Every structure is written in C-alpha cells, then in structure tokens.
Short mmCIF file of C-alpha atoms and ligand atoms in Angstrom, two decimals:
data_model
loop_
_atom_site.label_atom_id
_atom_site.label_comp_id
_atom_site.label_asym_id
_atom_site.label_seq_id
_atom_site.Cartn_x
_atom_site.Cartn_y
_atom_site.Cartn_z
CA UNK A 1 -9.07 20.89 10.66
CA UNK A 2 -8.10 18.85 13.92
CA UNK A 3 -4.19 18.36 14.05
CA UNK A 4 -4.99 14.27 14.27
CA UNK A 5 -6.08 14.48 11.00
CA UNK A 6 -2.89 16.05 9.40
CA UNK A 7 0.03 14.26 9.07
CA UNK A 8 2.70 14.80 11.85
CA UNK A 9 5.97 15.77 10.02
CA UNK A 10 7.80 15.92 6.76
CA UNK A 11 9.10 12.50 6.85
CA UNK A 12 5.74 10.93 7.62
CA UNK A 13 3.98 12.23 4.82
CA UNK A 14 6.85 11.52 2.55
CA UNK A 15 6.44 7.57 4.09
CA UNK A 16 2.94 7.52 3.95
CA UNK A 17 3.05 9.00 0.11
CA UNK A 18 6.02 6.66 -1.11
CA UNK A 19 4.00 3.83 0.82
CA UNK A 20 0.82 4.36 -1.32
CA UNK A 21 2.78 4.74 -4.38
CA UNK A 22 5.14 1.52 -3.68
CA UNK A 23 2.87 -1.18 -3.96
CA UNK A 24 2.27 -4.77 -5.97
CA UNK A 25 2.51 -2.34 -9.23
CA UNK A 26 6.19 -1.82 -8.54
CA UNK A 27 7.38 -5.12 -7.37
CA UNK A 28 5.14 -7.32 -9.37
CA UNK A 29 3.64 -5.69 -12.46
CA UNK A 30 6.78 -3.21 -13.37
CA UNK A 31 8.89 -7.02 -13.82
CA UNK A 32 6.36 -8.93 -15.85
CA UNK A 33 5.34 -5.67 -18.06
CA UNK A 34 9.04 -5.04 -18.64
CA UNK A 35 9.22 -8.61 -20.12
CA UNK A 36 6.28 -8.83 -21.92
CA UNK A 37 7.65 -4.88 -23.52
CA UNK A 38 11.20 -5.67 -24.58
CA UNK A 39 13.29 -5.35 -21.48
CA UNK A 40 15.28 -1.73 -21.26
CA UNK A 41 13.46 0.43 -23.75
CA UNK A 42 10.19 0.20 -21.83
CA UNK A 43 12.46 0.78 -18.67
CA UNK A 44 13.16 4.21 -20.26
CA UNK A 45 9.96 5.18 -21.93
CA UNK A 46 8.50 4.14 -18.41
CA UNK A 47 11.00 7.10 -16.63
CA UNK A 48 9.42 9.35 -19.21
CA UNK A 49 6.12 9.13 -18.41
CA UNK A 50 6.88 9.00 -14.90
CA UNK A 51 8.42 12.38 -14.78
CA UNK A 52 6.86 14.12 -17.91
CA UNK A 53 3.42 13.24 -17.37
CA UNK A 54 3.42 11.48 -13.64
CA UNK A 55 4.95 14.60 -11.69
CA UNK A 56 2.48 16.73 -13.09
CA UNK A 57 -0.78 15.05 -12.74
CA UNK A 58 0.59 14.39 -9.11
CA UNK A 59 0.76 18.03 -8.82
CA UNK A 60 -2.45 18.42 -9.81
CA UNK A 61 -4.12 16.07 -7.61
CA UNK A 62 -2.07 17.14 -4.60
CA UNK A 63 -3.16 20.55 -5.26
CA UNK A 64 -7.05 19.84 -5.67
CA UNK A 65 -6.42 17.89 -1.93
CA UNK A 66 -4.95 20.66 -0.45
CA UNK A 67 -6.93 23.23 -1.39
CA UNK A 68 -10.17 21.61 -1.29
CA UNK A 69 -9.18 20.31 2.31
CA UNK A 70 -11.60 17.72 2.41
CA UNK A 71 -11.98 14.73 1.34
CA UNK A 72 -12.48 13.57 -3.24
CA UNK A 73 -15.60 14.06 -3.47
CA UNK A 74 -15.39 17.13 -0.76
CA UNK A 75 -12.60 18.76 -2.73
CA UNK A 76 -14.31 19.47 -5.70
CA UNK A 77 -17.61 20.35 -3.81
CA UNK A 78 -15.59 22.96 -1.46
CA UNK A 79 -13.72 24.80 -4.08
CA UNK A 80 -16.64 24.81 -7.32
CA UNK A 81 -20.00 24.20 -4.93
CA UNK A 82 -23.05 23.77 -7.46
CA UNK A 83 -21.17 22.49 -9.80
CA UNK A 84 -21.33 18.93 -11.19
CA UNK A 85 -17.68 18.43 -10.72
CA UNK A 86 -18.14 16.24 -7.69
CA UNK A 87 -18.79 13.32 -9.99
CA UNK A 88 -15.19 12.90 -11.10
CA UNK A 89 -14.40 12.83 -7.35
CA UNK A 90 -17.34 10.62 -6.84
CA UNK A 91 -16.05 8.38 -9.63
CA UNK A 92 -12.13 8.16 -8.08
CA UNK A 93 -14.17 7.31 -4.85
CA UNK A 94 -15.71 4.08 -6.83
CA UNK A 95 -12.39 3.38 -8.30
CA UNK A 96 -10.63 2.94 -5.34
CA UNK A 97 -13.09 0.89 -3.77
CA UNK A 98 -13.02 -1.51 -6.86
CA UNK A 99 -9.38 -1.66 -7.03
CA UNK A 100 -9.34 -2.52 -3.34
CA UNK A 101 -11.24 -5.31 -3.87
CA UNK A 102 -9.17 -7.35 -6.11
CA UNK A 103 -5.90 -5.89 -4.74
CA UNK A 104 -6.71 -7.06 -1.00
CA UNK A 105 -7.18 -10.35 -2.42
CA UNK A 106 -3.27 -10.26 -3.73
CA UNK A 107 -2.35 -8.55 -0.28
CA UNK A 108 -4.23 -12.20 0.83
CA UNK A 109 -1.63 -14.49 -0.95
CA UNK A 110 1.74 -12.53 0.03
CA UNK A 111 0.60 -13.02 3.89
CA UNK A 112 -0.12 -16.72 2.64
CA UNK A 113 3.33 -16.90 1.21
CA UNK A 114 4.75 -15.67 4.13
CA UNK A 115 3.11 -17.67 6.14
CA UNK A 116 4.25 -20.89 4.60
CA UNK A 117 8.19 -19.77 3.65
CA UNK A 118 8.28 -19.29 7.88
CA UNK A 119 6.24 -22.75 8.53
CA UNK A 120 8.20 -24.84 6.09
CA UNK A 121 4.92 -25.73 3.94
CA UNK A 122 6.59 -23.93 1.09
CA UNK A 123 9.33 -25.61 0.63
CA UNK A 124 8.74 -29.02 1.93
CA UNK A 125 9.72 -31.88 -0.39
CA UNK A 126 12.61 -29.98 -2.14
CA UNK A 127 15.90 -30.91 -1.08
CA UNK A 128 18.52 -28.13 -2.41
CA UNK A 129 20.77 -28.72 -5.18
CA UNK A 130 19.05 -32.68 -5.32
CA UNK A 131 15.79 -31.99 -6.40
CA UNK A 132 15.82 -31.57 -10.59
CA UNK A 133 14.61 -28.30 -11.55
CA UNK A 134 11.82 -29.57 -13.52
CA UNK A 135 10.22 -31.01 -10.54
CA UNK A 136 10.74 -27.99 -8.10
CA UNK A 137 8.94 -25.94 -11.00
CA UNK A 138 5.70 -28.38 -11.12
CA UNK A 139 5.49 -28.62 -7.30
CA UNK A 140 5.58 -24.49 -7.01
CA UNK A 141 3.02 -24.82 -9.90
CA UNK A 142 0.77 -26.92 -7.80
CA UNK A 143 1.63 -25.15 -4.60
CA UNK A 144 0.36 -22.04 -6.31
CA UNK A 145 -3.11 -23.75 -7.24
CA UNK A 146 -3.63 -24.93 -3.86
CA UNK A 147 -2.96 -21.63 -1.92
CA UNK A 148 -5.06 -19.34 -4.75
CA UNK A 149 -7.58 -21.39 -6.40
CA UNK A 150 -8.92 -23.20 -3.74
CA UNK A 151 -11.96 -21.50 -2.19
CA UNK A 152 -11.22 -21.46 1.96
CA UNK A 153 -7.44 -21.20 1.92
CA UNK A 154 -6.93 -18.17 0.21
CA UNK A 155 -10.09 -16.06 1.37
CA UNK A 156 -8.94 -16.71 5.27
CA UNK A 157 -5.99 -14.94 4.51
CA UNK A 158 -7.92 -12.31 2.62
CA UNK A 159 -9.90 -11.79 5.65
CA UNK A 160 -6.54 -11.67 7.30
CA UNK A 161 -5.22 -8.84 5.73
CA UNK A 162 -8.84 -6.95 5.60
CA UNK A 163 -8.54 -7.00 9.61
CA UNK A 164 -4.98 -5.51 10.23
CA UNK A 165 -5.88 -3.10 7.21
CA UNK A 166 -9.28 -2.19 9.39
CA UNK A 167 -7.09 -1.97 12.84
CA UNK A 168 -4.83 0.47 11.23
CA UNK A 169 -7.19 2.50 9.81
CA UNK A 170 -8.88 2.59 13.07
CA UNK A 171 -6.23 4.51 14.45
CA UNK A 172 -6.08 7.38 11.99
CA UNK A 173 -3.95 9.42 10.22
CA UNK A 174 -0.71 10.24 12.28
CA UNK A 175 -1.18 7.29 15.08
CA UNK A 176 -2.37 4.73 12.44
CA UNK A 177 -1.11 5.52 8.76
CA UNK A 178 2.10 7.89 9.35
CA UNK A 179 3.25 6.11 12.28
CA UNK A 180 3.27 2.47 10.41
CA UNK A 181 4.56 4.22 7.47
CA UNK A 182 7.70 5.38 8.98
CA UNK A 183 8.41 1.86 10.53
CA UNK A 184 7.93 -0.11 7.45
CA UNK A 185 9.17 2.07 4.30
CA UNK A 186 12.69 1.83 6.01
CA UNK A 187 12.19 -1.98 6.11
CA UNK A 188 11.09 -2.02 2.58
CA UNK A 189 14.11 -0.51 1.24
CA UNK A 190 16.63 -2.24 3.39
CA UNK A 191 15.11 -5.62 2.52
CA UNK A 192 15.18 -4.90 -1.27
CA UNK A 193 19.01 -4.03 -0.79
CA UNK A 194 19.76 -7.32 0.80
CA UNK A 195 17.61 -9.02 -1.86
CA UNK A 196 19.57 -7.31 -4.60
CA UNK A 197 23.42 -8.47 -3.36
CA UNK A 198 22.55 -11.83 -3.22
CA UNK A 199 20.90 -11.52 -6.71
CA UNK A 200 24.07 -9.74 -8.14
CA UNK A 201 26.25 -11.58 -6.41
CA UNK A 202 24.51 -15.18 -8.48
CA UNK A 203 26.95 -16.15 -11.27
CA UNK A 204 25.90 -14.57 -14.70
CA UNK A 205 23.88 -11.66 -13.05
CA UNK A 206 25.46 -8.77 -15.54
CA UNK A 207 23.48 -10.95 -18.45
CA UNK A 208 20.21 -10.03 -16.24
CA UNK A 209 21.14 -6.38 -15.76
CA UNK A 210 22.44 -5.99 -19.87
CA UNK A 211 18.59 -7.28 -20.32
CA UNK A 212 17.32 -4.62 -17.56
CA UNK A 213 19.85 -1.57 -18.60
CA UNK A 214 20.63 -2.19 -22.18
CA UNK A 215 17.97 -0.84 -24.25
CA UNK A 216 17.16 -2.07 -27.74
CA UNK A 217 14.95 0.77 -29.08
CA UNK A 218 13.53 -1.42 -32.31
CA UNK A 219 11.51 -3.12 -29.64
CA UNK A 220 9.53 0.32 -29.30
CA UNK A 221 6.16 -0.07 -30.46
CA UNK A 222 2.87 1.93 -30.00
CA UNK A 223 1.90 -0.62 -27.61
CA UNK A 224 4.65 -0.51 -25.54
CA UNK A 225 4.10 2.97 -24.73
CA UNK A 226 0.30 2.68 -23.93
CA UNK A 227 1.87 0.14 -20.94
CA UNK A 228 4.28 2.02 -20.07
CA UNK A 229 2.17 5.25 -19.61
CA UNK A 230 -0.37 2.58 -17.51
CA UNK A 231 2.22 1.65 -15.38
CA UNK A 232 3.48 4.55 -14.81
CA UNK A 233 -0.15 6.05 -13.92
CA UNK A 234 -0.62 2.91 -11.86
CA UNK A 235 2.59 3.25 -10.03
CA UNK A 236 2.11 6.47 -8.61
CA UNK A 237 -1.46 5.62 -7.56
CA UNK A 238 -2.96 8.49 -9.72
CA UNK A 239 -6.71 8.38 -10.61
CA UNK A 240 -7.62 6.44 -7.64
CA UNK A 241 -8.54 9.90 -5.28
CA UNK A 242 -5.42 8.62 -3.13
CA UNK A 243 -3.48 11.70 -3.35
CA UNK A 244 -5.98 14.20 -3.24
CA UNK A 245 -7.04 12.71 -0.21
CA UNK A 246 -3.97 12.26 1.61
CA UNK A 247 -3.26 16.11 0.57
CA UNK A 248 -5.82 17.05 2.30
CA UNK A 249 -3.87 15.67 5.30
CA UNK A 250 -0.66 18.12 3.94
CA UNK A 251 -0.07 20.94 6.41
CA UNK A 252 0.23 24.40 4.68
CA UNK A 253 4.05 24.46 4.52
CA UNK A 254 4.28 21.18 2.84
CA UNK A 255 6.56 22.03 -0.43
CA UNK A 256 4.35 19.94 -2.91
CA UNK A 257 6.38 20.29 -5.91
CA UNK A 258 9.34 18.72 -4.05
CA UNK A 259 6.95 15.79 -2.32
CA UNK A 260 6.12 15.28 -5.90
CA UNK A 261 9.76 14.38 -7.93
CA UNK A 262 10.47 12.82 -3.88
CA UNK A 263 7.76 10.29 -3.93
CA UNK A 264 8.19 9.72 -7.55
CA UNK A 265 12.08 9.24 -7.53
CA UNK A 266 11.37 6.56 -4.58
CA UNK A 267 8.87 4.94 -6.72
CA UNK A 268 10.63 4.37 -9.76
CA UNK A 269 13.77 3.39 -7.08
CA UNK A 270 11.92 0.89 -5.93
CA UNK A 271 10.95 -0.79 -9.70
CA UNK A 272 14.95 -0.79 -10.51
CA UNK A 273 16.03 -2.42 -7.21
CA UNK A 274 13.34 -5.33 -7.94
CA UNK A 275 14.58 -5.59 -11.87
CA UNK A 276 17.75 -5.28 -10.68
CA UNK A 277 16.42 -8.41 -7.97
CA UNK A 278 14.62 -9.92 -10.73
CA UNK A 279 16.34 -10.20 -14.28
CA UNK A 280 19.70 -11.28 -13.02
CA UNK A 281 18.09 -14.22 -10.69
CA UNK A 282 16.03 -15.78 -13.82
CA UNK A 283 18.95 -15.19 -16.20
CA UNK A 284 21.28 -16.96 -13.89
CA UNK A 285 19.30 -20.23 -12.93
CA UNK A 286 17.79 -20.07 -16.79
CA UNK A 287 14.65 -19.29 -16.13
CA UNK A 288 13.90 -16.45 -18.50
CA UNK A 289 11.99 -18.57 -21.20
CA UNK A 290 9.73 -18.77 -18.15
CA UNK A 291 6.90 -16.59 -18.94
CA UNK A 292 6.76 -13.62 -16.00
CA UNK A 293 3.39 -13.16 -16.11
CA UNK A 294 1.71 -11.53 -13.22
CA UNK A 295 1.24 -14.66 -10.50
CA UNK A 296 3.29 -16.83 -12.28
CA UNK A 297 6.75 -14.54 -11.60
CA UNK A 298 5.91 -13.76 -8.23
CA UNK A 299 4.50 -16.93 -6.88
CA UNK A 300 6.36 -20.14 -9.23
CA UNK A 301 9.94 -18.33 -10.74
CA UNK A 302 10.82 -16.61 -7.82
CA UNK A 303 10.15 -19.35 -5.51
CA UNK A 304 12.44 -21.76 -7.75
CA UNK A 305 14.87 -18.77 -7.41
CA UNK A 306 15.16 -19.01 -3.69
CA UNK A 307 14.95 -22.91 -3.87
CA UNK A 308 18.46 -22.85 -5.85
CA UNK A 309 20.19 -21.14 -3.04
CA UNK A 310 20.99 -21.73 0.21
CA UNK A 311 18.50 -20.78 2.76
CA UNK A 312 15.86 -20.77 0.51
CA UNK A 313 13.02 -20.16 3.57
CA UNK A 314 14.86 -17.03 4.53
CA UNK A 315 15.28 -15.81 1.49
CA UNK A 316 11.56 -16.43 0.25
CA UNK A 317 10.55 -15.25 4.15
CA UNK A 318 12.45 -11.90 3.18
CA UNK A 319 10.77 -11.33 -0.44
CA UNK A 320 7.01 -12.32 0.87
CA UNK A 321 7.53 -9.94 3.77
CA UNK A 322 8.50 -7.06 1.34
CA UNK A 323 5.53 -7.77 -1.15
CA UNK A 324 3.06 -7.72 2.39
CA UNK A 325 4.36 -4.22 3.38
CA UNK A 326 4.03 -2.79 0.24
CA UNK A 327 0.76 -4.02 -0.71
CA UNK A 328 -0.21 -3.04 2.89
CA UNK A 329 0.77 0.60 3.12
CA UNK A 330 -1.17 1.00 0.08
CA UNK A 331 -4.39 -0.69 1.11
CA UNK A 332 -4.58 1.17 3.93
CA UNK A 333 -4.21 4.49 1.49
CA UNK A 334 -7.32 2.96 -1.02
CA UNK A 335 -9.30 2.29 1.78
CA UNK A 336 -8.21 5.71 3.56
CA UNK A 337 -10.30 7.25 -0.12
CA UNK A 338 -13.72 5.81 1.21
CA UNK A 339 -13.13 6.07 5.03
CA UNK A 340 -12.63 9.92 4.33
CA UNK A 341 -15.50 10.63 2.31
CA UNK A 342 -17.93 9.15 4.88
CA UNK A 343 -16.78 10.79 7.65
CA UNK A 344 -16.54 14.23 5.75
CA UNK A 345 -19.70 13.42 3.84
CA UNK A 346 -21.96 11.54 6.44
CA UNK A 347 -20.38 12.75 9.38
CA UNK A 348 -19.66 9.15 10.37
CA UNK A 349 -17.10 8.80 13.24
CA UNK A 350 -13.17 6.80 11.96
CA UNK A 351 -14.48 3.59 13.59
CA UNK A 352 -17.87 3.82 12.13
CA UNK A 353 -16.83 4.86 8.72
CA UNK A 354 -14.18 1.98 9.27
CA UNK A 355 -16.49 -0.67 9.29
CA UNK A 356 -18.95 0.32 6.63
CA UNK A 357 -16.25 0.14 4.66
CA UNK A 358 -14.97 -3.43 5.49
CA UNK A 359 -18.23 -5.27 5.72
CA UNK A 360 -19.20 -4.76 2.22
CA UNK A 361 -15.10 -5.10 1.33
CA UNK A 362 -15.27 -8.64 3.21
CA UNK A 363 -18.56 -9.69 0.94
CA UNK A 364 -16.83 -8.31 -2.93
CA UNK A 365 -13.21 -9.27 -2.53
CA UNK A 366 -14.81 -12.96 -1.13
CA UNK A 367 -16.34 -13.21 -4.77
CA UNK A 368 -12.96 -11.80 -6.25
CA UNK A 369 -11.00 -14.82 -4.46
CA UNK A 370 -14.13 -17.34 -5.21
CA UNK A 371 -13.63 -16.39 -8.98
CA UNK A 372 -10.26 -18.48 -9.38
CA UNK A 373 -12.31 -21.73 -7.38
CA UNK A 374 -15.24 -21.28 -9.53
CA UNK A 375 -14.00 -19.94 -12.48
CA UNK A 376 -17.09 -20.60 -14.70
CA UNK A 377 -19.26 -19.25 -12.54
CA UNK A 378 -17.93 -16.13 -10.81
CA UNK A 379 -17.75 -14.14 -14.09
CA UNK A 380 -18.67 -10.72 -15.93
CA UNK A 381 -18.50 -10.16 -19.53
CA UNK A 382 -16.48 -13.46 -20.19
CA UNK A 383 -13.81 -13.00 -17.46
CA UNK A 384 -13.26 -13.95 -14.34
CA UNK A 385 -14.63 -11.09 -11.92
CA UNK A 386 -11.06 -10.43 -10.89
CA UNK A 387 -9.70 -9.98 -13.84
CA UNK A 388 -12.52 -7.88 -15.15
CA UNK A 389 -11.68 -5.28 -12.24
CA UNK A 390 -8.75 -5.21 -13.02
CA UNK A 391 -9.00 -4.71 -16.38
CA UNK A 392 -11.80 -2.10 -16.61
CA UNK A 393 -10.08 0.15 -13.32
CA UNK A 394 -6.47 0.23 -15.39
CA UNK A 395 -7.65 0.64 -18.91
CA UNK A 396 -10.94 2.84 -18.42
CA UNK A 397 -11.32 3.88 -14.98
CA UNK A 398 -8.09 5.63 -13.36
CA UNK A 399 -8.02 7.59 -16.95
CA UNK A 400 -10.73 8.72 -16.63
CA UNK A 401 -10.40 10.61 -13.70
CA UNK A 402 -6.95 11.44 -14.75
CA UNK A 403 -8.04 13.54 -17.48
CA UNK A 404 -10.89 14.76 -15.20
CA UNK A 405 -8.80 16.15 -12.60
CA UNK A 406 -6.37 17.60 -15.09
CA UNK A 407 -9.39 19.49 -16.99
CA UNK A 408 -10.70 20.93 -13.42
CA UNK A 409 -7.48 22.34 -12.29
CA UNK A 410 -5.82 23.59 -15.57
CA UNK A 411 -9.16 25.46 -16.78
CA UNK A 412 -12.35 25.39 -14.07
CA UNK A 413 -10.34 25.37 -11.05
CA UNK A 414 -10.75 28.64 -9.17
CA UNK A 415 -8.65 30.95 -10.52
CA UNK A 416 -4.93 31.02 -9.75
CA UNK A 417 -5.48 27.62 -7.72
CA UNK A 418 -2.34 25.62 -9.09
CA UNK A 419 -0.09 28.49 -8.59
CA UNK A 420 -0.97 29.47 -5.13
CA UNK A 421 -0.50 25.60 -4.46
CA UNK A 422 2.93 24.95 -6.02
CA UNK A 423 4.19 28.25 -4.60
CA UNK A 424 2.66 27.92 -0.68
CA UNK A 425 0.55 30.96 -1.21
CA UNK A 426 3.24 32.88 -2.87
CA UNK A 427 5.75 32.29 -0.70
CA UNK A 428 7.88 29.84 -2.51
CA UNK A 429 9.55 30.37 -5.63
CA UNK A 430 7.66 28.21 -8.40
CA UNK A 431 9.86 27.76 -11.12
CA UNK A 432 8.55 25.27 -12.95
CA UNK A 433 4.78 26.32 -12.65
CA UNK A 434 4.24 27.15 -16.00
CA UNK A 435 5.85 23.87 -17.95
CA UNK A 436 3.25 21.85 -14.71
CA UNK A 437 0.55 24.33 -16.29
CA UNK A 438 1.05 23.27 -20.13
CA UNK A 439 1.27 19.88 -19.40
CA UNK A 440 -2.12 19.63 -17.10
CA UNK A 441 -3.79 21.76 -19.58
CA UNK A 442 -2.71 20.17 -22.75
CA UNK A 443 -0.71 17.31 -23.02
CA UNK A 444 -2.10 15.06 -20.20
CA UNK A 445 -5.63 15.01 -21.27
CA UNK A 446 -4.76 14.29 -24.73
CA UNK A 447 -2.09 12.04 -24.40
CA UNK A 448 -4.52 10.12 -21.82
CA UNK A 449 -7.19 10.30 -24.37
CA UNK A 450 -4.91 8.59 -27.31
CA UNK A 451 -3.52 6.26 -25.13
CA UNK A 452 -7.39 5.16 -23.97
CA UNK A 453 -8.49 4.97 -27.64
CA UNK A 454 -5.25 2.67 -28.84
CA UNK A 455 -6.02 0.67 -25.72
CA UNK A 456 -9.34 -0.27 -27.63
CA UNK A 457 -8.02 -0.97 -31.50
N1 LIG B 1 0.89 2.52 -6.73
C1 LIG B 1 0.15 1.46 -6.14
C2 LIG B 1 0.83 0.16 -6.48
O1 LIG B 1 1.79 0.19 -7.19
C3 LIG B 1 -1.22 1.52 -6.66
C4 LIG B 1 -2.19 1.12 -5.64
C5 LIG B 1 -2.32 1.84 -4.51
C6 LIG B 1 -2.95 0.02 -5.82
C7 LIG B 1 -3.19 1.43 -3.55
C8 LIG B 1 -3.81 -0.40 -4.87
C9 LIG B 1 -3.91 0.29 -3.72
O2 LIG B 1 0.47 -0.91 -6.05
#
C-alpha cells in the first residue's frame, strides 16, 4: 500500500478517528435525546453502551479494516474471497452514502448560521436585555424557517459545504483528511471549553448540571435504552463502513485496542462538555419547558441563549463554528467510505472517484433540502425524504451491518483474525481479547437484534 494512503502518525489517526466520531450526533442529538430520556439516567446507560458494547464493535470493525487492507466492500472480499460476505460491506457502503445525504444538508445550515452570527443577519432587530424574550423566541423561530425551509437559501450553502468537503477529499488521506484533522480537533475542544465557562459561570447553572449529573433511575424505561444504545452506535460512527475504512489507512503498529477506549473516551468527552454547555444555559434563562428537539435546540434555544448575553454574535459565531468542524471532519470520513471503494474497486483515480461521488451527492441531498420547501411533495412512505433517511439509516440500516460485521469476525472471519489484530501479530499483550471475543460473538448481535425488534412494537 502507498505510504499517501496511510495515515502519517499516531496523533493524526487519533484526530482523524475522534473527528469522524465527533459529529452533529454529539453536539446536537446527545442534548435533545437526553431530554426527551429523563436527563442523567440516560447519561449513564448511554456510558454503558458506549464502552460495553461500543469499544467492542469498534474493535471489530477496526480489525476487519486492517486486515482486509482495502477498502468495505474490499475487506470482506480480500480476507473470505467467494464468499457472499461482501454484501454487508456493500450495504455499509449504501449506508454511508444515504446518511451523507441528509447529514450534508445539516453541515449546510451550521455554515449558514455562521455565516449570519459574523454578518449581523442573525441577530439584527434584537437589542440585548430590551427586547422581551417572547419576541426574540418568535423572530429565531422565523429566522429558522427562512434559512431551512426556503428552497435557494439553504441548498447554496449545501452546495457550499459539498465543495470544501470535495477539495479536501481531493487531497487524500495524510495531506487532506489527517492534516485538517489535526488543525481543527484542537479547535473543537478549546472552543467547547470556552463555551462551557461562560455557561457555568450564568447564574443558576448547578440547577442545569443537577439535571445533567443527577440521575433519577425511575425514569429508566425499555425505551430509553433502545436510544441510548442508538446513540451510542451513532456516536461512534459504527455501521456506516467508516472505521473499517479508515483502518485500512492504520499502519501495522497502530495499538487498536487503545485507539479504541481513546477515540471513544473523546467522544463521550465531547457529549458532557456540550450538556455541560447546554442544560445549565436553558435552566438559567428558563428555557427548559422549551422542547430540545433536534433543529429547534440548536437553531431557536441556543440562539436566544447567546441573545441574553453580552456579545451575543461572538458567542453564536463560536458555537456555529464548532457545529461546522464537527459535522465537517465527519463528512469528509462518510464520503471517504465511497471514494475508497471506487478507487479500490474500479480503479478510479482520488479526483475521479471524488467527483462521481459529489455529482450524484449534489442531485440527492438537493431533494433532501427541497423536502422542508415542498413538504407535500418531496416525500416517501408519509415523511418527508429527510426524515425518512434518517429514520430508516438509524433504526434499520447501521444495525444491520452492526450485527453483520460482528457475526463475520467472531465466527467466519479467518481464523485467529481478531486476536492477531488486537495483539499486533502477537506482539502486544491482549488482555482483554477474550471479554472483546464474548461480546462480538454473543452479546452484540443479540442485544442489536432486541433492540431492532422493540424499535418496531
Ligand atoms: N459519529 C458521527 C456523528 O456523531 C456519525 C456520523 C459520521 C454521521 C459521519 C455522519 C457522518 O455525527
């Protein structure tokens, strides 16, 4: 394998990892689903899943990547040829793509938020501290329906974001992906610290982080821990053929059971730091009979958060610029799924395999933004075709491959596969190989499984 398309060193691949994995499902769905679960208990059973169930499926996906060296659908192919296991990897390959094309749409807005915190548009009629708070929710309200669900606005920006994601790309692995990576995690993590003084600095913030910290375990209900296994799948980016594809960019020393608790740590860092942002800004301003739904927290409450203090533009300038280079570290990742496969399948050269990927990507996620404009027309089976991607990736898609991948390596991988991995060939100590064994083998796929079936009662 060329050395341009392996990841340059330790940190890199760390940054590029933790880049994939922090995304919109960490700064905007871990809030609203911790809400709409019952504050700190799903907080906990949310850590569980994370590290009893996450960290290994990781694993196993990391070591399918390396082995395989190749791309999802190459992976399989290279280590069990003849066999029909390809599909799964075909099938992560599809869910990807789909995910990419509602998520670049989201990617869209945050560089439209941006945009207008730095230009003033934002903000413009609110005075601060004169402006009643019942007004400065109904303008954000409207602001939000004119920058999403009208049809030009929003799907410039889209197109925005689907041209620095292609430029990036372009460049490859270490110039491209690692080298952006290590530039903006840093930024990501300093501008969530900054975010979270002021926040706990706001009179009444400990009410927020009792909410956030406390848990209150009679809230625990079967559903809650179907979302909280989601999330936690979502969060890590599993069943989506990032991570066996980026593995495949691992070199051979790369300790992947230590990338794995690493990436996931950072992850679940991340979701603290923005409840710890989040929960003690709405309980202080009295926002939290606001519903936190998806768009609604990210684009209307935490806007009137900023507008109640001082600076507001630089604050919501700050925020908008975190949610762009998290959703943009992993878009580049998704779309890194399908640029791999046809170059290592087709032989296609980056830039070619770049653009076949973002022409059709310009025409789907175009009908994905269209669908909140036309709501009544852009549909599929009664939704709007945004929503139904979204839906049917989370709840059907990403499992499925989950429990796919988990089958292949814990029984019809080639034999020995997962321990060679975890131990570098036998020269690492692998401790914890057999507990990573069980749970691939048996409790994943099972627990997946229930969690898929109560997802449809
Ligand atoms: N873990 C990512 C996130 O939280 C999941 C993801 C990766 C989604 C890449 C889309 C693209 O946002």
């Amino acid at each position: 394998m060329a050395s341009n398309t392996e990841f340059g060193s330790k940190i890199g691949l760390i940054a590029a990892t933790v880049g994939s994995a922090v995304g919109l499902g960490n700064i905007w769905r871990f809030p609203a689903e911790t809400q709409t679960n019952g504050g700190a208990a799903f907080l906990l059973l949310y850590v569980l899943c994370l590290l009893i169930l996450g960290v290994p499926v990781m694993l196993a996906e990391f070591s399918l990547g390396r082995a395989g060296r190749s791309d999802a659908v190459g992976a399989f192919r290279a280590l069990s040829p003849g066999k029909p296991w390809y599909l799964a990897g075909a099938m992560s390959v599809l869910t990807s793509y789909l995910i990419l094309c509602f998520y670049i749409v989201v990617a869209g807005w945050t560089l439209e938020y941006l945009w207008e915190s730095i230009s003033g548009g934002l903000f413009a009629g609110i005075e601060h501290g004169v402006t009643p708070l019942a007004e400065v929710r109904s303008l954000f309200a409207a602001r939000m329906d004119e920058y999403i669900c009208t049809p030009w606005r929003p799907l410039l920006f889209t197109f925005g974001m689907i041209a620095i994601n292609a430029g990036i790309l372009v460049c490859g692995v270490q110039k491209g992906i690692e080298n952006l990576s290590n530039v903006l995690m840093p930024l990501l993590f300093v501008i969530l610290v900054v975010l979270c003084f002021i926040t706990l600095s706001l009179p009444d913030a400990s009410e927020g982080v009792k909410y956030f910290l406390n848990p209150d375990f009679s809230k625990i209900t079967p559903r809650t821990v179907i979302s909280a296994l989601g999330q936690a799948f979502f969060s890590l980016s599993l069943g989506m053929g990032i991570l066996i594809t980026y593995a495949a960019y691992y070199p051979a020393d790369t300790r992947l059971g230590r990338t794995s608790v690493t990436v996931s740590l950072l992850s679940l860092l991340v979701a603290v730091l923005m409840g710890l942002i989040i929960f003690p800004a709405v309980k202080s301003f009295g926002l939290d009979n606001e519903p936190l739904e998806g768009a609604t927290l990210v684009f209307v409450t935490l806007p009137e958060v900023f507008a109640n203090l001082p600076y507001p533009a630089l604050w919501s300038a700050l925020f908008f610029l975190l949610l762009l280079v998290a959703a943009l570290t992993s878009t580049i990742s998704i779309a890194e799924v399908s640029v791999a496969m046809l170059r290592d399948r087709l032989n296609m050269r980056r830039s070619t395999a770049v653009i076949a990927v973002t022409v059709p990507l310009m025409l789907f996620s175009a009908v994905c933004s269209l669908s909140f404009s036309v709501p009544d027309t852009l549909q599929l089976f009664g939704q709007t075709v945004f929503n139904f991607l979204d839906t049917v990736t989370t709840n059907v898609f990403i499992p499925l491959v989950s429990i796919a991948v988990c089958v292949y390596i814990g029984w019809f991988a080639p034999k020995g596969l997962l321990r060679r991995q975890l131990s570098n060939d036998g020269r690492l100590h692998s401790p914890f190989y057999p507990v990573v064994l069980f749970v691939i083998r048996y409790v994943a796929p099972v627990l997946i499984a229930l969690v898929m079936i109560f997802n449809y009662l």
